[in-house]
Amino acid sequence: MRERGLAFNRFFEKWMFLIIPGSLVLGFIFADALSPMVQAVPYLFAFVTLTMALGCGLSELGGVLKKPGIMGLTLMLAHLVSPLAAYWGGTALFGADSPYVVGLVLFTIIPLGVSTVLWVSMSGGSVPLVLALVVLDSLLSPLVVPAAIHLFFGTTAHIDAGPIMLDLVILIVVPTVIGVALNEWSKGKIQGRTKPYTAPLSKLCFVGVVSLNAAAISPYVDQLKQDMLVLVPAVIALVGLCYAFGFLGTSFLRNSELQITVSYATGMRNISLGIVLALGYFSPLAAVPVVLSILVQQPLATVHHYVLQKLNKDKTGASGSAHVG
């Protein structure tokens, strides 16, 4: 059973860039059957968060606190530079009052994505740093998300920050605290012991979140057809820019490990949470850019991985040539 669970988890992670968009499509196809189960999304999402937090102890959090400059730079690029680009670009394309602008900005202010850890590990970045960044950013989200919403839409969107903060606490903070506490209690052993069971289940929960949210917005798909020619390229450009901001914003450090880590952190977001917030507090159309980013985020992560490998290979070759000469 343990080996089967681990094998399933490896298979899922290898083909995640196809499985997640496929789940989105299935959500639209079977919308009528899935719609009654949409209320289960917060519980599924909370379990995904808990599973992620099991791998993070206080030592990882302490490691980030020893690098406050990197932490501050990452959060600034992710939650200040990126939202400004999303707001200005979205306003230019759709107008300031468009729900699509809300969705584009919402993508940039939600916490860093859990799957970031996987890509950082495969690309040679710092896993402890990105894991701690994901946890800390998630813990800060009850403050960051409402503040950013008020900053960008305070004059046009009448949103009560209290319910959003409560939802973020339930969806992110509580599962994270429980996961970290269990990690400390087990002296870091709990993730290894439970991974064959919790990892596959969390992947299925993630698929459920994506499919159910696709089902929730399916009644509005007909309204989108005329906007897709502009909206899809806009989402692709925004997600690509988020990766670029992290990569270029840390180039002065001349540290490839940090550059890899920060570029993935700024490029990948917790889209499931973004969909939950968009559908819960804004027009359903505001969830569309967030949903579309599911189709874009993983494929662009693959492209980013290959670009990083090529750049690092070129640097290694150049260094080797210089050394020989």
PDB file of C-alpha atoms in Angstrom:
ATOM      1  CA  MET A   1       0.000   0.000   0.000  1.00  0.00           C
ATOM      2  CA  ARG A   2       2.834   2.389   0.871  1.00  0.00           C
ATOM      3  CA  GLU A   3       4.630   1.770  -2.420  1.00  0.00           C
ATOM      4  CA  ARG A   4       1.433   2.201  -4.401  1.00  0.00           C
ATOM      5  CA  GLY A   5       0.734   5.497  -2.683  1.00  0.00           C
ATOM      6  CA  LEU A   6       4.240   6.806  -3.359  1.00  0.00           C
ATOM      7  CA  ALA A   7       4.105   5.574  -6.961  1.00  0.00           C
ATOM      8  CA  PHE A   8       0.791   7.380  -7.498  1.00  0.00           C
ATOM      9  CA  ASN A   9       2.259  10.551  -5.997  1.00  0.00           C
ATOM     10  CA  ARG A  10       5.290  10.400  -8.313  1.00  0.00           C
ATOM     11  CA  PHE A  11       3.047   9.818 -11.308  1.00  0.00           C
ATOM     12  CA  PHE A  12       0.837  12.769 -10.388  1.00  0.00           C
ATOM     13  CA  GLU A  13       3.766  15.143  -9.877  1.00  0.00           C
ATOM     14  CA  LYS A  14       5.346  14.082 -13.162  1.00  0.00           C
ATOM     15  CA  TRP A  15       2.163  14.720 -15.156  1.00  0.00           C
ATOM     16  CA  MET A  16       0.673  17.500 -13.018  1.00  0.00           C
ATOM     17  CA  PHE A  17       0.927  20.025 -15.839  1.00  0.00           C
ATOM     18  CA  LEU A  18      -1.546  17.872 -17.799  1.00  0.00           C
ATOM     19  CA  ILE A  19      -3.670  16.473 -14.955  1.00  0.00           C
ATOM     20  CA  ILE A  20      -4.664  19.863 -13.510  1.00  0.00           C
ATOM     21  CA  PRO A  21      -5.867  21.378 -16.816  1.00  0.00           C
ATOM     22  CA  GLY A  22      -7.603  18.062 -17.515  1.00  0.00           C
ATOM     23  CA  SER A  23      -9.394  18.330 -14.175  1.00  0.00           C
ATOM     24  CA  LEU A  24     -10.520  21.802 -15.161  1.00  0.00           C
ATOM     25  CA  VAL A  25     -11.981  20.514 -18.429  1.00  0.00           C
ATOM     26  CA  LEU A  26     -13.749  17.634 -16.658  1.00  0.00           C
ATOM     27  CA  GLY A  27     -15.246  20.140 -14.233  1.00  0.00           C
ATOM     28  CA  PHE A  28     -16.844  21.996 -17.116  1.00  0.00           C
ATOM     29  CA  ILE A  29     -18.029  18.796 -18.834  1.00  0.00           C
ATOM     30  CA  PHE A  30     -19.645  17.322 -15.710  1.00  0.00           C
ATOM     31  CA  ALA A  31     -20.756  20.625 -14.209  1.00  0.00           C
ATOM     32  CA  ASP A  32     -24.334  19.525 -13.577  1.00  0.00           C
ATOM     33  CA  ALA A  33     -23.253  16.495 -11.551  1.00  0.00           C
ATOM     34  CA  LEU A  34     -20.505  18.318  -9.645  1.00  0.00           C
ATOM     35  CA  SER A  35     -22.307  21.570  -8.788  1.00  0.00           C
ATOM     36  CA  PRO A  36     -24.080  20.177  -5.663  1.00  0.00           C
ATOM     37  CA  MET A  37     -20.662  19.324  -4.200  1.00  0.00           C
ATOM     38  CA  VAL A  38     -19.101  22.784  -4.583  1.00  0.00           C
ATOM     39  CA  GLN A  39     -19.557  23.470  -0.857  1.00  0.00           C
ATOM     40  CA  ALA A  40     -16.901  20.824  -0.117  1.00  0.00           C
ATOM     41  CA  VAL A  41     -14.147  22.954  -1.676  1.00  0.00           C
ATOM     42  CA  PRO A  42     -12.975  24.705   1.545  1.00  0.00           C
ATOM     43  CA  TYR A  43     -12.577  21.357   3.338  1.00  0.00           C
ATOM     44  CA  LEU A  44     -10.632  19.830   0.456  1.00  0.00           C
ATOM     45  CA  PHE A  45      -8.424  22.881   0.270  1.00  0.00           C
ATOM     46  CA  ALA A  46      -7.748  22.870   4.017  1.00  0.00           C
ATOM     47  CA  PHE A  47      -6.514  19.267   3.780  1.00  0.00           C
ATOM     48  CA  VAL A  48      -4.142  20.187   0.947  1.00  0.00           C
ATOM     49  CA  THR A  49      -2.728  22.975   3.117  1.00  0.00           C
ATOM     50  CA  LEU A  50      -2.341  20.657   6.111  1.00  0.00           C
ATOM     51  CA  THR A  51      -0.456  18.089   4.027  1.00  0.00           C
ATOM     52  CA  MET A  52       1.943  20.753   2.779  1.00  0.00           C
ATOM     53  CA  ALA A  53       2.564  22.065   6.300  1.00  0.00           C
ATOM     54  CA  LEU A  54       3.510  18.617   7.627  1.00  0.00           C
ATOM     55  CA  GLY A  55       6.849  19.034   5.871  1.00  0.00           C
ATOM     56  CA  CYS A  56       7.711  22.312   7.544  1.00  0.00           C
ATOM     57  CA  GLY A  57       9.068  22.693  11.051  1.00  0.00           C
ATOM     58  CA  LEU A  58      10.140  25.657  13.113  1.00  0.00           C
ATOM     59  CA  SER A  59      13.704  25.243  11.851  1.00  0.00           C
ATOM     60  CA  GLU A  60      12.589  26.049   8.280  1.00  0.00           C
ATOM     61  CA  LEU A  61      10.692  29.084   9.512  1.00  0.00           C
ATOM     62  CA  GLY A  62      13.759  30.128  11.468  1.00  0.00           C
ATOM     63  CA  GLY A  63      15.857  29.817   8.320  1.00  0.00           C
ATOM     64  CA  VAL A  64      13.746  32.437   6.586  1.00  0.00           C
ATOM     65  CA  LEU A  65      13.932  34.773   9.556  1.00  0.00           C
ATOM     66  CA  LYS A  66      17.710  34.660   9.171  1.00  0.00           C
ATOM     67  CA  LYS A  67      17.270  35.986   5.632  1.00  0.00           C
ATOM     68  CA  PRO A  68      14.806  38.851   6.087  1.00  0.00           C
ATOM     69  CA  GLY A  69      16.145  40.638   3.016  1.00  0.00           C
ATOM     70  CA  ILE A  70      15.315  37.753   0.674  1.00  0.00           C
ATOM     71  CA  MET A  71      11.942  37.261   2.327  1.00  0.00           C
ATOM     72  CA  GLY A  72      11.054  40.942   2.007  1.00  0.00           C
ATOM     73  CA  LEU A  73      12.262  41.117  -1.594  1.00  0.00           C
ATOM     74  CA  THR A  74      10.261  38.033  -2.585  1.00  0.00           C
ATOM     75  CA  LEU A  75       7.053  39.321  -1.002  1.00  0.00           C
ATOM     76  CA  MET A  76       7.550  42.766  -2.554  1.00  0.00           C
ATOM     77  CA  LEU A  77       8.013  41.293  -6.038  1.00  0.00           C
ATOM     78  CA  ALA A  78       5.094  38.890  -5.580  1.00  0.00           C
ATOM     79  CA  HIS A  79       2.567  41.143  -3.856  1.00  0.00           C
ATOM     80  CA  LEU A  80       3.484  44.688  -4.884  1.00  0.00           C
ATOM     81  CA  VAL A  81       5.274  44.739  -8.247  1.00  0.00           C
ATOM     82  CA  SER A  82       3.149  41.948  -9.761  1.00  0.00           C
ATOM     83  CA  PRO A  83      -0.237  43.390  -8.635  1.00  0.00           C
ATOM     84  CA  LEU A  84       0.696  46.794 -10.024  1.00  0.00           C
ATOM     85  CA  ALA A  85       1.494  45.219 -13.388  1.00  0.00           C
ATOM     86  CA  ALA A  86      -1.775  43.246 -13.262  1.00  0.00           C
ATOM     87  CA  TYR A  87      -3.845  46.323 -12.395  1.00  0.00           C
ATOM     88  CA  TRP A  88      -2.283  48.641 -14.975  1.00  0.00           C
ATOM     89  CA  GLY A  89      -2.336  46.029 -17.728  1.00  0.00           C
ATOM     90  CA  GLY A  90      -5.871  44.867 -16.908  1.00  0.00           C
ATOM     91  CA  THR A  91      -7.195  48.420 -16.745  1.00  0.00           C
ATOM     92  CA  ALA A  92      -5.631  49.257 -20.095  1.00  0.00           C
ATOM     93  CA  LEU A  93      -7.231  46.194 -21.716  1.00  0.00           C
ATOM     94  CA  PHE A  94     -10.625  45.933 -20.014  1.00  0.00           C
ATOM     95  CA  GLY A  95     -11.251  49.168 -18.102  1.00  0.00           C
ATOM     96  CA  ALA A  96     -10.950  49.831 -14.367  1.00  0.00           C
ATOM     97  CA  ASP A  97     -14.446  48.531 -13.549  1.00  0.00           C
ATOM     98  CA  SER A  98     -14.051  45.159 -15.258  1.00  0.00           C
ATOM     99  CA  PRO A  99     -14.286  42.034 -13.060  1.00  0.00           C
ATOM    100  CA  TYR A 100     -11.406  40.643 -15.127  1.00  0.00           C
ATOM    101  CA  VAL A 101      -9.136  43.278 -13.587  1.00  0.00           C
ATOM    102  CA  VAL A 102     -10.166  42.035 -10.144  1.00  0.00           C
ATOM    103  CA  GLY A 103      -9.295  38.490 -11.179  1.00  0.00           C
ATOM    104  CA  LEU A 104      -5.901  39.446 -12.604  1.00  0.00           C
ATOM    105  CA  VAL A 105      -4.964  41.356  -9.455  1.00  0.00           C
ATOM    106  CA  LEU A 106      -6.347  38.610  -7.230  1.00  0.00           C
ATOM    107  CA  PHE A 107      -3.992  36.102  -8.879  1.00  0.00           C
ATOM    108  CA  THR A 108      -1.018  38.226  -7.815  1.00  0.00           C
ATOM    109  CA  ILE A 109      -2.037  38.831  -4.184  1.00  0.00           C
ATOM    110  CA  ILE A 110      -2.960  35.276  -3.166  1.00  0.00           C
ATOM    111  CA  PRO A 111      -0.255  33.290  -1.306  1.00  0.00           C
ATOM    112  CA  LEU A 112       2.611  31.486  -2.986  1.00  0.00           C
ATOM    113  CA  GLY A 113       1.675  28.107  -4.434  1.00  0.00           C
ATOM    114  CA  VAL A 114       2.273  24.775  -2.713  1.00  0.00           C
ATOM    115  CA  SER A 115       3.539  23.191  -5.948  1.00  0.00           C
ATOM    116  CA  THR A 116       6.358  25.769  -5.945  1.00  0.00           C
ATOM    117  CA  VAL A 117       8.296  23.449  -3.646  1.00  0.00           C
ATOM    118  CA  LEU A 118       8.282  20.667  -6.253  1.00  0.00           C
ATOM    119  CA  TRP A 119       9.583  22.861  -9.069  1.00  0.00           C
ATOM    120  CA  VAL A 120      12.253  24.491  -6.894  1.00  0.00           C
ATOM    121  CA  SER A 121      13.495  21.040  -5.896  1.00  0.00           C
ATOM    122  CA  MET A 122      13.682  19.860  -9.525  1.00  0.00           C
ATOM    123  CA  SER A 123      15.426  23.043 -10.698  1.00  0.00           C
ATOM    124  CA  GLY A 124      18.156  23.200  -8.048  1.00  0.00           C
ATOM    125  CA  GLY A 125      16.761  25.940  -5.807  1.00  0.00           C
ATOM    126  CA  SER A 126      16.556  26.104  -2.017  1.00  0.00           C
ATOM    127  CA  VAL A 127      13.746  23.828  -0.819  1.00  0.00           C
ATOM    128  CA  PRO A 128      13.917  24.906   2.868  1.00  0.00           C
ATOM    129  CA  LEU A 129      13.719  28.561   1.851  1.00  0.00           C
ATOM    130  CA  VAL A 130      10.766  28.169  -0.495  1.00  0.00           C
ATOM    131  CA  LEU A 131       8.930  25.877   1.923  1.00  0.00           C
ATOM    132  CA  ALA A 132       9.258  28.416   4.685  1.00  0.00           C
ATOM    133  CA  LEU A 133       8.278  31.243   2.320  1.00  0.00           C
ATOM    134  CA  VAL A 134       5.107  29.388   1.331  1.00  0.00           C
ATOM    135  CA  VAL A 135       4.180  28.837   4.970  1.00  0.00           C
ATOM    136  CA  LEU A 136       4.944  32.388   6.084  1.00  0.00           C
ATOM    137  CA  ASP A 137       3.183  33.943   3.109  1.00  0.00           C
ATOM    138  CA  SER A 138       0.162  31.766   3.847  1.00  0.00           C
ATOM    139  CA  LEU A 139       0.190  32.892   7.465  1.00  0.00           C
ATOM    140  CA  LEU A 140       0.366  36.530   6.339  1.00  0.00           C
ATOM    141  CA  SER A 141      -2.430  36.129   3.777  1.00  0.00           C
ATOM    142  CA  PRO A 142      -5.267  37.150   6.147  1.00  0.00           C
ATOM    143  CA  LEU A 143      -3.584  40.543   6.323  1.00  0.00           C
ATOM    144  CA  VAL A 144      -2.093  40.833   2.825  1.00  0.00           C
ATOM    145  CA  VAL A 145      -5.142  39.844   0.750  1.00  0.00           C
ATOM    146  CA  PRO A 146      -7.749  42.162   2.346  1.00  0.00           C
ATOM    147  CA  ALA A 147      -5.222  45.024   2.456  1.00  0.00           C
ATOM    148  CA  ALA A 148      -4.400  44.624  -1.236  1.00  0.00           C
ATOM    149  CA  ILE A 149      -8.077  44.360  -2.187  1.00  0.00           C
ATOM    150  CA  HIS A 150      -8.771  47.588  -0.310  1.00  0.00           C
ATOM    151  CA  LEU A 151      -5.715  49.274  -1.864  1.00  0.00           C
ATOM    152  CA  PHE A 152      -6.698  48.485  -5.452  1.00  0.00           C
ATOM    153  CA  PHE A 153     -10.496  48.344  -5.279  1.00  0.00           C
ATOM    154  CA  GLY A 154     -11.428  50.228  -2.105  1.00  0.00           C
ATOM    155  CA  THR A 155     -13.326  52.871  -4.033  1.00  0.00           C
ATOM    156  CA  THR A 156     -15.158  50.519  -6.410  1.00  0.00           C
ATOM    157  CA  ALA A 157     -15.549  47.217  -4.575  1.00  0.00           C
ATOM    158  CA  HIS A 158     -17.430  47.132  -1.285  1.00  0.00           C
ATOM    159  CA  ILE A 159     -15.891  44.091   0.381  1.00  0.00           C
ATOM    160  CA  ASP A 160     -16.020  43.329   4.091  1.00  0.00           C
ATOM    161  CA  ALA A 161     -12.477  42.249   5.044  1.00  0.00           C
ATOM    162  CA  GLY A 162     -13.686  40.381   8.130  1.00  0.00           C
ATOM    163  CA  PRO A 163     -15.214  37.337   6.368  1.00  0.00           C
ATOM    164  CA  ILE A 164     -12.241  37.107   3.981  1.00  0.00           C
ATOM    165  CA  MET A 165      -9.797  37.103   6.885  1.00  0.00           C
ATOM    166  CA  LEU A 166     -11.856  34.467   8.702  1.00  0.00           C
ATOM    167  CA  ASP A 167     -11.907  32.250   5.599  1.00  0.00           C
ATOM    168  CA  LEU A 168      -8.154  32.641   5.149  1.00  0.00           C
ATOM    169  CA  VAL A 169      -7.581  31.727   8.773  1.00  0.00           C
ATOM    170  CA  ILE A 170      -9.690  28.571   8.354  1.00  0.00           C
ATOM    171  CA  LEU A 171      -8.303  27.623   4.937  1.00  0.00           C
ATOM    172  CA  ILE A 172      -4.644  28.491   5.496  1.00  0.00           C
ATOM    173  CA  VAL A 173      -3.591  29.474   8.996  1.00  0.00           C
ATOM    174  CA  VAL A 174      -5.255  26.753  11.088  1.00  0.00           C
ATOM    175  CA  PRO A 175      -4.142  23.830   8.850  1.00  0.00           C
ATOM    176  CA  THR A 176      -0.646  25.321   8.642  1.00  0.00           C
ATOM    177  CA  VAL A 177      -0.315  25.699  12.408  1.00  0.00           C
ATOM    178  CA  ILE A 178      -1.572  22.132  12.935  1.00  0.00           C
ATOM    179  CA  GLY A 179       0.840  20.790  10.320  1.00  0.00           C
ATOM    180  CA  VAL A 180       3.863  22.598  11.755  1.00  0.00           C
ATOM    181  CA  ALA A 181       2.896  21.525  15.285  1.00  0.00           C
ATOM    182  CA  LEU A 182       2.663  17.875  14.173  1.00  0.00           C
ATOM    183  CA  ASN A 183       6.041  18.198  12.440  1.00  0.00           C
ATOM    184  CA  GLU A 184       7.626  19.474  15.646  1.00  0.00           C
ATOM    185  CA  TRP A 185       5.875  16.875  17.799  1.00  0.00           C
ATOM    186  CA  SER A 186       7.166  14.049  15.605  1.00  0.00           C
ATOM    187  CA  LYS A 187      10.622  15.647  15.305  1.00  0.00           C
ATOM    188  CA  GLY A 188      10.194  15.941  11.556  1.00  0.00           C
ATOM    189  CA  LYS A 189       9.246  12.306  10.991  1.00  0.00           C
ATOM    190  CA  ILE A 190       5.509  12.628  10.427  1.00  0.00           C
ATOM    191  CA  GLN A 191       5.664  13.593   6.764  1.00  0.00           C
ATOM    192  CA  GLY A 192       7.772  10.560   5.879  1.00  0.00           C
ATOM    193  CA  ARG A 193       5.448   8.257   7.768  1.00  0.00           C
ATOM    194  CA  THR A 194       2.206   9.657   6.381  1.00  0.00           C
ATOM    195  CA  LYS A 195       3.310  10.656   2.866  1.00  0.00           C
ATOM    196  CA  PRO A 196       2.269   7.366   1.176  1.00  0.00           C
ATOM    197  CA  TYR A 197      -1.292   8.084   2.332  1.00  0.00           C
ATOM    198  CA  THR A 198      -1.625  11.854   2.714  1.00  0.00           C
ATOM    199  CA  ALA A 199       0.250  12.861  -0.455  1.00  0.00           C
ATOM    200  CA  PRO A 200      -1.970  10.921  -2.912  1.00  0.00           C
ATOM    201  CA  LEU A 201      -5.098  11.986  -1.027  1.00  0.00           C
ATOM    202  CA  SER A 202      -4.055  15.642  -1.075  1.00  0.00           C
ATOM    203  CA  LYS A 203      -3.430  15.410  -4.830  1.00  0.00           C
ATOM    204  CA  LEU A 204      -6.944  14.031  -5.320  1.00  0.00           C
ATOM    205  CA  CYS A 205      -8.318  16.822  -3.110  1.00  0.00           C
ATOM    206  CA  PHE A 206      -6.493  19.354  -5.269  1.00  0.00           C
ATOM    207  CA  VAL A 207      -8.064  17.824  -8.384  1.00  0.00           C
ATOM    208  CA  GLY A 208     -11.428  18.064  -6.630  1.00  0.00           C
ATOM    209  CA  VAL A 209     -10.922  21.744  -5.845  1.00  0.00           C
ATOM    210  CA  VAL A 210     -10.085  22.535  -9.463  1.00  0.00           C
ATOM    211  CA  SER A 211     -12.941  20.470 -10.924  1.00  0.00           C
ATOM    212  CA  LEU A 212     -15.572  21.750  -8.499  1.00  0.00           C
ATOM    213  CA  ASN A 213     -14.630  25.375  -9.037  1.00  0.00           C
ATOM    214  CA  ALA A 214     -14.742  24.875 -12.795  1.00  0.00           C
ATOM    215  CA  ALA A 215     -18.250  23.489 -12.330  1.00  0.00           C
ATOM    216  CA  ALA A 216     -19.171  26.566 -10.283  1.00  0.00           C
ATOM    217  CA  ILE A 217     -18.266  29.017 -13.044  1.00  0.00           C
ATOM    218  CA  SER A 218     -19.511  26.901 -15.962  1.00  0.00           C
ATOM    219  CA  PRO A 219     -22.886  28.752 -16.178  1.00  0.00           C
ATOM    220  CA  TYR A 220     -20.965  31.899 -17.114  1.00  0.00           C
ATOM    221  CA  VAL A 221     -18.821  30.408 -19.879  1.00  0.00           C
ATOM    222  CA  ASP A 222     -21.092  31.702 -22.652  1.00  0.00           C
ATOM    223  CA  GLN A 223     -20.393  35.256 -21.508  1.00  0.00           C
ATOM    224  CA  LEU A 224     -16.656  34.737 -21.985  1.00  0.00           C
ATOM    225  CA  LYS A 225     -16.415  33.745 -25.630  1.00  0.00           C
ATOM    226  CA  GLN A 226     -16.100  37.268 -26.963  1.00  0.00           C
ATOM    227  CA  ASP A 227     -13.425  38.143 -24.388  1.00  0.00           C
ATOM    228  CA  MET A 228     -11.197  35.078 -24.698  1.00  0.00           C
ATOM    229  CA  LEU A 229      -9.079  36.411 -27.563  1.00  0.00           C
ATOM    230  CA  VAL A 230      -7.857  39.187 -25.282  1.00  0.00           C
ATOM    231  CA  LEU A 231      -8.183  37.536 -21.867  1.00  0.00           C
ATOM    232  CA  VAL A 232      -6.158  34.384 -22.570  1.00  0.00           C
ATOM    233  CA  PRO A 233      -3.058  36.243 -23.882  1.00  0.00           C
ATOM    234  CA  ALA A 234      -3.374  38.672 -20.961  1.00  0.00           C
ATOM    235  CA  VAL A 235      -3.295  35.819 -18.438  1.00  0.00           C
ATOM    236  CA  ILE A 236      -0.341  34.172 -20.191  1.00  0.00           C
ATOM    237  CA  ALA A 237       1.550  37.461 -20.196  1.00  0.00           C
ATOM    238  CA  LEU A 238       0.802  38.137 -16.524  1.00  0.00           C
ATOM    239  CA  VAL A 239       1.905  34.700 -15.311  1.00  0.00           C
ATOM    240  CA  GLY A 240       5.050  34.958 -17.445  1.00  0.00           C
ATOM    241  CA  LEU A 241       5.800  38.389 -16.012  1.00  0.00           C
ATOM    242  CA  CYS A 242       5.466  37.052 -12.470  1.00  0.00           C
ATOM    243  CA  TYR A 243       8.212  34.507 -13.175  1.00  0.00           C
ATOM    244  CA  ALA A 244      10.315  37.204 -14.844  1.00  0.00           C
ATOM    245  CA  PHE A 245       9.938  39.647 -11.937  1.00  0.00           C
ATOM    246  CA  GLY A 246      11.379  37.086  -9.534  1.00  0.00           C
ATOM    247  CA  PHE A 247      14.206  36.112 -11.873  1.00  0.00           C
ATOM    248  CA  LEU A 248      15.247  39.619 -12.896  1.00  0.00           C
ATOM    249  CA  GLY A 249      14.568  41.120  -9.467  1.00  0.00           C
ATOM    250  CA  THR A 250      17.208  38.872  -7.873  1.00  0.00           C
ATOM    251  CA  SER A 251      19.798  38.991 -10.676  1.00  0.00           C
ATOM    252  CA  PHE A 252      21.901  41.494  -8.713  1.00  0.00           C
ATOM    253  CA  LEU A 253      22.462  38.839  -6.010  1.00  0.00           C
ATOM    254  CA  ARG A 254      24.465  36.685  -8.462  1.00  0.00           C
ATOM    255  CA  ASN A 255      23.236  33.566  -6.679  1.00  0.00           C
ATOM    256  CA  SER A 256      21.566  31.055  -9.000  1.00  0.00           C
ATOM    257  CA  GLU A 257      20.011  29.072  -6.127  1.00  0.00           C
ATOM    258  CA  LEU A 258      18.237  32.140  -4.764  1.00  0.00           C
ATOM    259  CA  GLN A 259      17.307  33.300  -8.256  1.00  0.00           C
ATOM    260  CA  ILE A 260      15.664  29.958  -9.029  1.00  0.00           C
ATOM    261  CA  THR A 261      13.845  29.921  -5.699  1.00  0.00           C
ATOM    262  CA  VAL A 262      12.493  33.463  -5.868  1.00  0.00           C
ATOM    263  CA  SER A 263      11.491  33.245  -9.544  1.00  0.00           C
ATOM    264  CA  TYR A 264       9.319  30.206  -8.866  1.00  0.00           C
ATOM    265  CA  ALA A 265       7.943  31.772  -5.683  1.00  0.00           C
ATOM    266  CA  THR A 266       6.809  34.908  -7.500  1.00  0.00           C
ATOM    267  CA  GLY A 267       5.513  32.985 -10.519  1.00  0.00           C
ATOM    268  CA  MET A 268       3.404  30.278  -8.859  1.00  0.00           C
ATOM    269  CA  ARG A 269       0.389  31.081  -6.716  1.00  0.00           C
ATOM    270  CA  ASN A 270      -2.143  29.203  -4.620  1.00  0.00           C
ATOM    271  CA  ILE A 271      -4.740  29.273  -7.389  1.00  0.00           C
ATOM    272  CA  SER A 272      -7.238  27.100  -5.530  1.00  0.00           C
ATOM    273  CA  LEU A 273      -7.483  29.737  -2.823  1.00  0.00           C
ATOM    274  CA  GLY A 274      -7.785  32.447  -5.457  1.00  0.00           C
ATOM    275  CA  ILE A 275     -10.764  30.689  -7.027  1.00  0.00           C
ATOM    276  CA  VAL A 276     -12.426  30.236  -3.637  1.00  0.00           C
ATOM    277  CA  LEU A 277     -12.016  33.950  -2.842  1.00  0.00           C
ATOM    278  CA  ALA A 278     -13.068  35.101  -6.311  1.00  0.00           C
ATOM    279  CA  LEU A 279     -16.266  33.055  -6.281  1.00  0.00           C
ATOM    280  CA  GLY A 280     -17.020  33.860  -2.662  1.00  0.00           C
ATOM    281  CA  TYR A 281     -16.590  37.628  -2.670  1.00  0.00           C
ATOM    282  CA  PHE A 282     -16.621  38.906  -6.252  1.00  0.00           C
ATOM    283  CA  SER A 283     -18.471  38.461  -9.532  1.00  0.00           C
ATOM    284  CA  PRO A 284     -18.064  34.931 -10.949  1.00  0.00           C
ATOM    285  CA  LEU A 285     -16.350  36.556 -13.915  1.00  0.00           C
ATOM    286  CA  ALA A 286     -13.573  37.648 -11.550  1.00  0.00           C
ATOM    287  CA  ALA A 287     -12.711  33.979 -11.079  1.00  0.00           C
ATOM    288  CA  VAL A 288     -12.112  33.465 -14.792  1.00  0.00           C
ATOM    289  CA  PRO A 289      -8.557  34.884 -14.972  1.00  0.00           C
ATOM    290  CA  VAL A 290      -7.691  32.836 -11.881  1.00  0.00           C
ATOM    291  CA  VAL A 291      -9.119  29.672 -13.461  1.00  0.00           C
ATOM    292  CA  LEU A 292      -7.312  30.357 -16.736  1.00  0.00           C
ATOM    293  CA  SER A 293      -4.057  30.729 -14.836  1.00  0.00           C
ATOM    294  CA  ILE A 294      -4.388  27.042 -13.870  1.00  0.00           C
ATOM    295  CA  LEU A 295      -4.000  26.215 -17.557  1.00  0.00           C
ATOM    296  CA  VAL A 296      -0.995  28.518 -17.815  1.00  0.00           C
ATOM    297  CA  GLN A 297       0.893  28.215 -14.530  1.00  0.00           C
ATOM    298  CA  GLN A 298       2.104  24.605 -14.770  1.00  0.00           C
ATOM    299  CA  PRO A 299       3.084  24.664 -18.488  1.00  0.00           C
ATOM    300  CA  LEU A 300       4.973  27.929 -17.926  1.00  0.00           C
ATOM    301  CA  ALA A 301       6.661  26.342 -14.907  1.00  0.00           C
ATOM    302  CA  THR A 302       7.903  23.633 -17.272  1.00  0.00           C
ATOM    303  CA  VAL A 303       9.186  26.242 -19.733  1.00  0.00           C
ATOM    304  CA  HIS A 304      10.826  28.161 -16.891  1.00  0.00           C
ATOM    305  CA  HIS A 305      12.510  24.953 -15.717  1.00  0.00           C
ATOM    306  CA  TYR A 306      14.070  24.357 -19.123  1.00  0.00           C
ATOM    307  CA  VAL A 307      15.153  27.996 -19.446  1.00  0.00           C
ATOM    308  CA  LEU A 308      16.837  27.822 -16.043  1.00  0.00           C
ATOM    309  CA  GLN A 309      18.608  24.585 -16.964  1.00  0.00           C
ATOM    310  CA  LYS A 310      19.838  26.140 -20.212  1.00  0.00           C
ATOM    311  CA  LEU A 311      21.053  29.307 -18.493  1.00  0.00           C
ATOM    312  CA  ASN A 312      22.832  27.390 -15.745  1.00  0.00           C
ATOM    313  CA  LYS A 313      24.416  25.059 -18.307  1.00  0.00           C
ATOM    314  CA  ASP A 314      25.665  28.038 -20.320  1.00  0.00           C
ATOM    315  CA  LYS A 315      27.075  29.667 -17.181  1.00  0.00           C
ATOM    316  CA  THR A 316      28.819  26.453 -16.190  1.00  0.00           C
ATOM    317  CA  GLY A 317      30.290  26.091 -19.661  1.00  0.00           C
ATOM    318  CA  ALA A 318      31.459  29.701 -19.693  1.00  0.00           C
ATOM    319  CA  SER A 319      33.048  29.335 -16.255  1.00  0.00           C
ATOM    320  CA  GLY A 320      34.772  26.150 -17.344  1.00  0.00           C
ATOM    321  CA  SER A 321      36.165  27.780 -20.472  1.00  0.00           C
ATOM    322  CA  ALA A 322      37.433  30.754 -18.520  1.00  0.00           C
ATOM    323  CA  HIS A 323      39.121  28.471 -16.020  1.00  0.00           C
ATOM    324  CA  VAL A 324      40.882  26.454 -18.736  1.00  0.00           C
ATOM    325  CA  GLY A 325      42.083  29.570 -20.535  1.00  0.00           C
TER     326      GLY A 325
END
